[in-house]
mmCIF file of C-alpha atoms in Angstrom:
data_model
loop_
_atom_site.group_PDB
_atom_site.id
_atom_site.type_symbol
_atom_site.label_atom_id
_atom_site.label_comp_id
_atom_site.label_asym_id
_atom_site.label_seq_id
_atom_site.Cartn_x
_atom_site.Cartn_y
_atom_site.Cartn_z
ATOM 1 C CA UNK A 1 -0.015 -0.105 -0.016
ATOM 2 C CA UNK A 2 1.392 3.451 -0.903
ATOM 3 C CA UNK A 3 1.812 5.604 2.045
ATOM 4 C CA UNK A 4 -0.376 8.614 1.147
ATOM 5 C CA UNK A 5 0.122 10.209 4.607
ATOM 6 C CA UNK A 6 3.649 10.144 5.845
ATOM 7 C CA UNK A 7 3.998 10.079 9.909
ATOM 8 C CA UNK A 8 7.115 11.172 12.011
ATOM 9 C CA UNK A 9 7.464 11.624 15.588
ATOM 10 C CA UNK A 10 10.018 13.747 17.177
ATOM 11 C CA UNK A 11 10.615 15.866 20.295
ATOM 12 C CA UNK A 12 6.934 15.416 21.554
ATOM 13 C CA UNK A 13 5.730 16.963 17.909
ATOM 14 C CA UNK A 14 4.169 14.353 15.399
ATOM 15 C CA UNK A 15 4.461 15.495 11.805
ATOM 16 C CA UNK A 16 1.757 14.235 9.139
ATOM 17 C CA UNK A 17 2.649 14.900 5.565
ATOM 18 C CA UNK A 18 0.083 14.475 2.782
ATOM 19 C CA UNK A 19 1.955 12.316 0.305
ATOM 20 C CA UNK A 20 0.553 12.565 -3.227
ATOM 21 C CA UNK A 21 2.988 15.136 -4.841
ATOM 22 C CA UNK A 22 2.424 14.118 -8.389
ATOM 23 C CA UNK A 23 -1.296 15.181 -8.046
ATOM 24 C CA UNK A 24 -0.530 17.831 -5.698
ATOM 25 C CA UNK A 25 -1.860 15.754 -2.865
ATOM 26 C CA UNK A 26 -5.438 15.603 -3.990
ATOM 27 C CA UNK A 27 -7.487 14.255 -1.159
ATOM 28 C CA UNK A 28 -9.171 10.768 -1.884
ATOM 29 C CA UNK A 29 -10.480 8.189 0.217
ATOM 30 C CA UNK A 30 -6.965 6.312 0.929
ATOM 31 C CA UNK A 31 -5.435 9.594 2.137
ATOM 32 C CA UNK A 32 -8.608 9.854 4.492
ATOM 33 C CA UNK A 33 -8.066 6.466 5.629
ATOM 34 C CA UNK A 34 -4.385 6.761 6.447
ATOM 35 C CA UNK A 35 -4.976 10.313 8.009
ATOM 36 C CA UNK A 36 -7.526 8.628 10.418
ATOM 37 C CA UNK A 37 -4.936 5.931 11.262
ATOM 38 C CA UNK A 38 -2.548 8.532 11.984
ATOM 39 C CA UNK A 39 -4.970 10.424 14.046
ATOM 40 C CA UNK A 40 -5.781 7.361 16.199
ATOM 41 C CA UNK A 41 -2.115 6.559 16.653
ATOM 42 C CA UNK A 42 -1.388 10.004 18.075
ATOM 43 C CA UNK A 43 -4.674 9.850 20.326
ATOM 44 C CA UNK A 44 -3.078 6.508 21.525
ATOM 45 C CA UNK A 45 0.048 8.271 22.589
ATOM 46 C CA UNK A 46 -1.567 10.547 25.199
ATOM 47 C CA UNK A 47 0.794 13.116 26.606
ATOM 48 C CA UNK A 48 3.775 11.410 24.646
ATOM 49 C CA UNK A 49 2.612 14.022 21.816
ATOM 50 C CA UNK A 50 2.191 17.902 22.513
ATOM 51 C CA UNK A 51 1.559 19.115 19.057
ATOM 52 C CA UNK A 52 0.720 18.014 15.551
ATOM 53 C CA UNK A 53 1.973 19.477 12.405
ATOM 54 C CA UNK A 54 -0.164 18.764 8.967
ATOM 55 C CA UNK A 55 1.679 19.605 6.063
ATOM 56 C CA UNK A 56 1.968 18.461 2.433
ATOM 57 C CA UNK A 57 4.843 17.155 0.382
ATOM 58 C CA UNK A 58 6.168 18.490 -3.190
ATOM 59 C CA UNK A 59 4.704 21.813 -4.537
ATOM 60 C CA UNK A 60 1.518 22.284 -2.735
ATOM 61 C CA UNK A 61 -0.283 21.592 0.637
ATOM 62 C CA UNK A 62 -3.274 20.336 -1.385
ATOM 63 C CA UNK A 63 -5.132 21.039 -4.572
ATOM 64 C CA UNK A 64 -8.110 19.957 -2.794
ATOM 65 C CA UNK A 65 -10.659 17.021 -3.025
ATOM 66 C CA UNK A 66 -9.376 14.505 -6.070
ATOM 67 C CA UNK A 67 -11.770 15.551 -8.844
ATOM 68 C CA UNK A 68 -11.426 11.927 -10.185
ATOM 69 C CA UNK A 69 -13.455 10.672 -7.100
ATOM 70 C CA UNK A 70 -16.065 13.161 -7.300
ATOM 71 C CA UNK A 71 -16.521 12.452 -11.047
ATOM 72 C CA UNK A 72 -16.608 8.884 -10.422
ATOM 73 C CA UNK A 73 -19.037 8.944 -7.545
ATOM 74 C CA UNK A 74 -16.717 8.173 -4.978
ATOM 75 C CA UNK A 75 -17.434 11.346 -3.022
ATOM 76 C CA UNK A 76 -21.127 10.388 -2.275
ATOM 77 C CA UNK A 77 -19.930 6.904 -1.224
ATOM 78 C CA UNK A 78 -17.379 8.262 1.433
ATOM 79 C CA UNK A 79 -18.490 11.680 2.365
ATOM 80 C CA UNK A 80 -19.566 10.883 5.946
ATOM 81 C CA UNK A 81 -16.449 9.029 6.561
ATOM 82 C CA UNK A 82 -14.274 11.910 5.310
ATOM 83 C CA UNK A 83 -16.081 14.429 7.437
ATOM 84 C CA UNK A 84 -15.753 11.992 10.408
ATOM 85 C CA UNK A 85 -12.064 12.143 9.796
ATOM 86 C CA UNK A 86 -11.933 15.997 9.945
ATOM 87 C CA UNK A 87 -13.856 15.869 12.985
ATOM 88 C CA UNK A 88 -11.432 13.584 14.628
ATOM 89 C CA UNK A 89 -8.632 15.926 13.583
ATOM 90 C CA UNK A 90 -10.421 18.747 15.174
ATOM 91 C CA UNK A 91 -10.980 16.839 18.106
ATOM 92 C CA UNK A 92 -7.323 15.884 18.967
ATOM 93 C CA UNK A 93 -6.891 17.435 22.866
ATOM 94 C CA UNK A 94 -3.790 19.018 21.776
ATOM 95 C CA UNK A 95 -2.648 21.767 19.330
ATOM 96 C CA UNK A 96 -2.831 20.926 15.662
ATOM 97 C CA UNK A 97 -1.206 23.347 13.096
ATOM 98 C CA UNK A 98 -1.607 23.337 9.216
ATOM 99 C CA UNK A 99 1.501 24.003 7.530
ATOM 100 C CA UNK A 100 0.356 25.247 4.210
ATOM 101 C CA UNK A 101 2.082 26.067 0.992
ATOM 102 C CA UNK A 102 1.611 26.418 -2.454
ATOM 103 C CA UNK A 103 -1.915 25.661 -3.059
ATOM 104 C CA UNK A 104 -4.716 25.250 -0.468
ATOM 105 C CA UNK A 105 -8.205 24.749 -2.143
ATOM 106 C CA UNK A 106 -11.766 23.657 -1.309
ATOM 107 C CA UNK A 107 -11.502 20.319 0.551
ATOM 108 C CA UNK A 108 -7.992 21.152 1.331
ATOM 109 C CA UNK A 109 -9.127 24.357 2.956
ATOM 110 C CA UNK A 110 -11.702 22.471 5.051
ATOM 111 C CA UNK A 111 -8.800 20.226 6.108
ATOM 112 C CA UNK A 112 -6.786 22.883 6.963
ATOM 113 C CA UNK A 113 -9.754 24.909 8.927
ATOM 114 C CA UNK A 114 -9.947 22.034 11.174
ATOM 115 C CA UNK A 115 -6.560 22.572 12.617
ATOM 116 C CA UNK A 116 -6.042 25.246 15.426
ATOM 117 C CA UNK A 117 -3.666 27.419 13.773
ATOM 118 C CA UNK A 118 -2.817 27.766 9.789
ATOM 119 C CA UNK A 119 0.713 29.018 8.900
ATOM 120 C CA UNK A 120 1.557 29.600 5.095
ATOM 121 C CA UNK A 121 4.311 30.882 3.272
ATOM 122 C CA UNK A 122 4.205 34.169 1.465
ATOM 123 C CA UNK A 123 3.398 32.412 -1.810
ATOM 124 C CA UNK A 124 0.715 30.456 -0.667
ATOM 125 C CA UNK A 125 -2.911 30.885 -2.431
ATOM 126 C CA UNK A 126 -6.251 29.829 -0.774
ATOM 127 C CA UNK A 127 -9.522 29.435 -2.136
ATOM 128 C CA UNK A 128 -13.062 27.671 -1.776
ATOM 129 C CA UNK A 129 -13.928 26.577 -5.539
ATOM 130 C CA UNK A 130 -17.033 24.927 -4.607
ATOM 131 C CA UNK A 131 -19.208 27.039 -6.660
ATOM 132 C CA UNK A 132 -16.897 26.918 -9.668
ATOM 133 C CA UNK A 133 -17.351 23.137 -9.986
ATOM 134 C CA UNK A 134 -21.133 23.184 -8.932
ATOM 135 C CA UNK A 135 -20.534 21.555 -5.669
ATOM 136 C CA UNK A 136 -21.666 22.278 -2.203
ATOM 137 C CA UNK A 137 -19.443 21.832 0.950
ATOM 138 C CA UNK A 138 -19.703 18.607 2.804
ATOM 139 C CA UNK A 139 -16.541 18.640 5.218
ATOM 140 C CA UNK A 140 -17.516 21.809 7.177
ATOM 141 C CA UNK A 141 -16.747 24.889 5.022
ATOM 142 C CA UNK A 142 -19.832 26.838 5.915
ATOM 143 C CA UNK A 143 -19.313 26.449 9.462
ATOM 144 C CA UNK A 144 -15.659 26.760 10.004
ATOM 145 C CA UNK A 145 -14.876 29.351 7.422
ATOM 146 C CA UNK A 146 -17.397 32.098 8.803
ATOM 147 C CA UNK A 147 -16.322 31.593 12.245
ATOM 148 C CA UNK A 148 -12.601 32.351 11.232
ATOM 149 C CA UNK A 149 -13.220 35.427 8.899
ATOM 150 C CA UNK A 150 -16.970 36.319 9.286
ATOM 151 C CA UNK A 151 -20.223 35.578 7.376
ATOM 152 C CA UNK A 152 -19.589 38.326 4.865
ATOM 153 C CA UNK A 153 -15.968 37.483 3.766
ATOM 154 C CA UNK A 154 -16.853 33.564 4.073
ATOM 155 C CA UNK A 155 -19.550 34.323 1.363
ATOM 156 C CA UNK A 156 -17.198 36.417 -0.559
ATOM 157 C CA UNK A 157 -14.804 33.484 -0.755
ATOM 158 C CA UNK A 158 -17.618 31.139 -1.592
ATOM 159 C CA UNK A 159 -19.399 32.987 -4.055
ATOM 160 C CA UNK A 160 -16.466 34.283 -6.145
ATOM 161 C CA UNK A 161 -14.184 30.995 -5.927
ATOM 162 C CA UNK A 162 -11.463 33.795 -6.200
ATOM 163 C CA UNK A 163 -7.816 32.984 -4.896
ATOM 164 C CA UNK A 164 -6.834 34.688 -1.796
ATOM 165 C CA UNK A 165 -3.084 35.702 -1.459
ATOM 166 C CA UNK A 166 -1.307 34.907 1.739
ATOM 167 C CA UNK A 167 -1.050 38.676 2.964
ATOM 168 C CA UNK A 168 -4.935 39.136 2.351
ATOM 169 C CA UNK A 169 -5.518 35.651 4.255
ATOM 170 C CA UNK A 170 -3.563 36.986 7.298
ATOM 171 C CA UNK A 171 -5.190 40.382 7.082
ATOM 172 C CA UNK A 172 -8.699 38.953 7.264
ATOM 173 C CA UNK A 173 -7.660 36.090 9.916
ATOM 174 C CA UNK A 174 -7.902 33.102 7.513
ATOM 175 C CA UNK A 175 -4.318 32.278 8.313
ATOM 176 C CA UNK A 176 -2.274 33.067 11.684
ATOM 177 C CA UNK A 177 1.245 33.387 10.443
ATOM 178 C CA UNK A 178 2.894 33.999 6.897
ATOM 179 C CA UNK A 179 6.689 32.894 6.734
ATOM 180 C CA UNK A 180 9.192 33.301 3.987
ATOM 181 C CA UNK A 181 9.233 30.411 1.444
ATOM 182 C CA UNK A 182 12.595 29.011 2.910
ATOM 183 C CA UNK A 183 11.855 29.126 6.387
ATOM 184 C CA UNK A 184 8.018 27.918 6.665
ATOM 185 C CA UNK A 185 8.753 24.392 7.687
ATOM 186 C CA UNK A 186 11.601 25.343 10.149
ATOM 187 C CA UNK A 187 9.474 28.130 12.038
ATOM 188 C CA UNK A 188 6.567 25.988 12.021
ATOM 189 C CA UNK A 189 8.561 23.091 13.734
ATOM 190 C CA UNK A 190 10.124 25.571 16.307
ATOM 191 C CA UNK A 191 6.659 26.976 17.258
ATOM 192 C CA UNK A 192 5.369 23.477 17.632
ATOM 193 C CA UNK A 193 8.414 22.441 19.792
ATOM 194 C CA UNK A 194 7.674 25.519 21.980
ATOM 195 C CA UNK A 195 4.127 24.615 22.294
ATOM 196 C CA UNK A 196 4.958 20.921 23.205
ATOM 197 C CA UNK A 197 7.128 22.331 26.251
ATOM 198 C CA UNK A 198 4.043 23.544 27.882
ATOM 199 C CA UNK A 199 1.556 21.388 29.600
ATOM 200 C CA UNK A 200 -0.230 19.194 27.387
ATOM 201 C CA UNK A 201 -3.293 19.241 30.184
ATOM 202 C CA UNK A 202 -3.596 22.999 30.156
ATOM 203 C CA UNK A 203 -3.773 22.680 26.104
ATOM 204 C CA UNK A 204 -6.460 20.072 26.494
ATOM 205 C CA UNK A 205 -8.498 22.082 29.062
ATOM 206 C CA UNK A 206 -8.268 25.176 26.911
ATOM 207 C CA UNK A 207 -9.180 23.706 23.871
ATOM 208 C CA UNK A 208 -12.027 21.567 25.306
ATOM 209 C CA UNK A 209 -13.509 25.019 26.839
ATOM 210 C CA UNK A 210 -13.092 27.086 23.677
ATOM 211 C CA UNK A 211 -14.700 24.456 21.608
ATOM 212 C CA UNK A 212 -17.464 23.802 24.218
ATOM 213 C CA UNK A 213 -18.384 27.369 24.355
ATOM 214 C CA UNK A 214 -18.222 28.396 20.673
ATOM 215 C CA UNK A 215 -21.309 30.594 19.990
ATOM 216 C CA UNK A 216 -22.133 31.286 23.666
ATOM 217 C CA UNK A 217 -23.088 34.704 25.190
ATOM 218 C CA UNK A 218 -20.396 36.029 27.321
ATOM 219 C CA UNK A 219 -22.026 35.332 30.599
ATOM 220 C CA UNK A 220 -22.764 31.780 29.546
ATOM 221 C CA UNK A 221 -19.467 31.080 28.602
ATOM 222 C CA UNK A 222 -17.802 32.569 31.695
ATOM 223 C CA UNK A 223 -20.130 30.394 33.741
ATOM 224 C CA UNK A 224 -18.802 27.431 31.657
ATOM 225 C CA UNK A 225 -15.228 28.084 32.302
ATOM 226 C CA UNK A 226 -15.920 28.711 36.037
ATOM 227 C CA UNK A 227 -17.571 25.466 36.562
ATOM 228 C CA UNK A 228 -15.361 23.315 34.344
ATOM 229 C CA UNK A 229 -11.736 24.845 34.499
ATOM 230 C CA UNK A 230 -9.893 23.051 37.439
ATOM 231 C CA UNK A 231 -7.492 26.032 37.566
ATOM 232 C CA UNK A 232 -4.276 23.722 38.452
ATOM 233 C CA UNK A 233 -3.438 20.766 36.312
ATOM 234 C CA UNK A 234 -2.130 17.595 37.195
ATOM 235 C CA UNK A 235 1.454 18.555 36.107
ATOM 236 C CA UNK A 236 1.629 22.262 38.265
ATOM 237 C CA UNK A 237 3.246 20.690 40.984
ATOM 238 C CA UNK A 238 5.967 19.046 38.841
ATOM 239 C CA UNK A 239 6.773 22.116 36.666
ATOM 240 C CA UNK A 240 6.822 24.459 39.668
ATOM 241 C CA UNK A 241 9.362 22.271 41.335
ATOM 242 C CA UNK A 242 11.444 22.235 38.217
ATOM 243 C CA UNK A 243 11.538 26.143 37.881
ATOM 244 C CA UNK A 244 12.382 26.387 41.677
ATOM 245 C CA UNK A 245 15.130 24.153 41.294
ATOM 246 C CA UNK A 246 16.462 25.968 38.287
ATOM 247 C CA UNK A 247 15.997 29.305 40.078
ATOM 248 C CA UNK A 248 17.786 27.893 43.197
ATOM 249 C CA UNK A 249 20.707 26.722 41.161
ATOM 250 C CA UNK A 250 21.163 29.898 39.323
ATOM 251 C CA UNK A 251 21.316 31.784 42.666
ATOM 252 C CA UNK A 252 23.795 29.473 43.998
ATOM 253 C CA UNK A 253 26.261 30.145 41.241
ATOM 254 C CA UNK A 254 26.068 33.864 41.420
#
């Protein structure tokens, strides 16, 4: 079986790489099957993984859903499964960063939007081209895109199918960081390593509360936090002890 998703673990970071470079990492059922297996392996490792990076090999992150799948009717057969894979990615209790370069169109944008953060290089183009092909979203575009950039801007992207360059994407909040082409991978990896050094339990709690209260009124959201946030996490004592030990050692050398 061809590896359409490569999995690499290092320094409490897991990198998932879409690996169909000859077709610009177009998304098909096999990609989603292997992506789900990778997500499940990450979840099984628990706190051993502190951050996930989702990237693409070759010239682009992904050109989107494989049009051969759509024209053959494969999309209709697997749509619910593929949507559930995106939900599994979004539901991982740890930070997920989409490292996007080149192209990120339609289904690929839906995939990136399932991540917590999106980093791109300055040459990246993003688009929702459903209307160009006479399609409608089935992987979350109508829900995640407006929450990212607002309803009017989401409608603009959906209705026009236009390409959004990296600088505009940053301005409207579609992406979170724009990096030079040459340093995107390194900057993303360094950021991920820093996240992984922080408390996995804190990340889990913050992410779960943000997701649970999305759309709440501020009063209801505050009440939810007060009732569901423990305040101190299971690794707090250990982290404080390490800090105090280092501070004492530094003081002793003065």
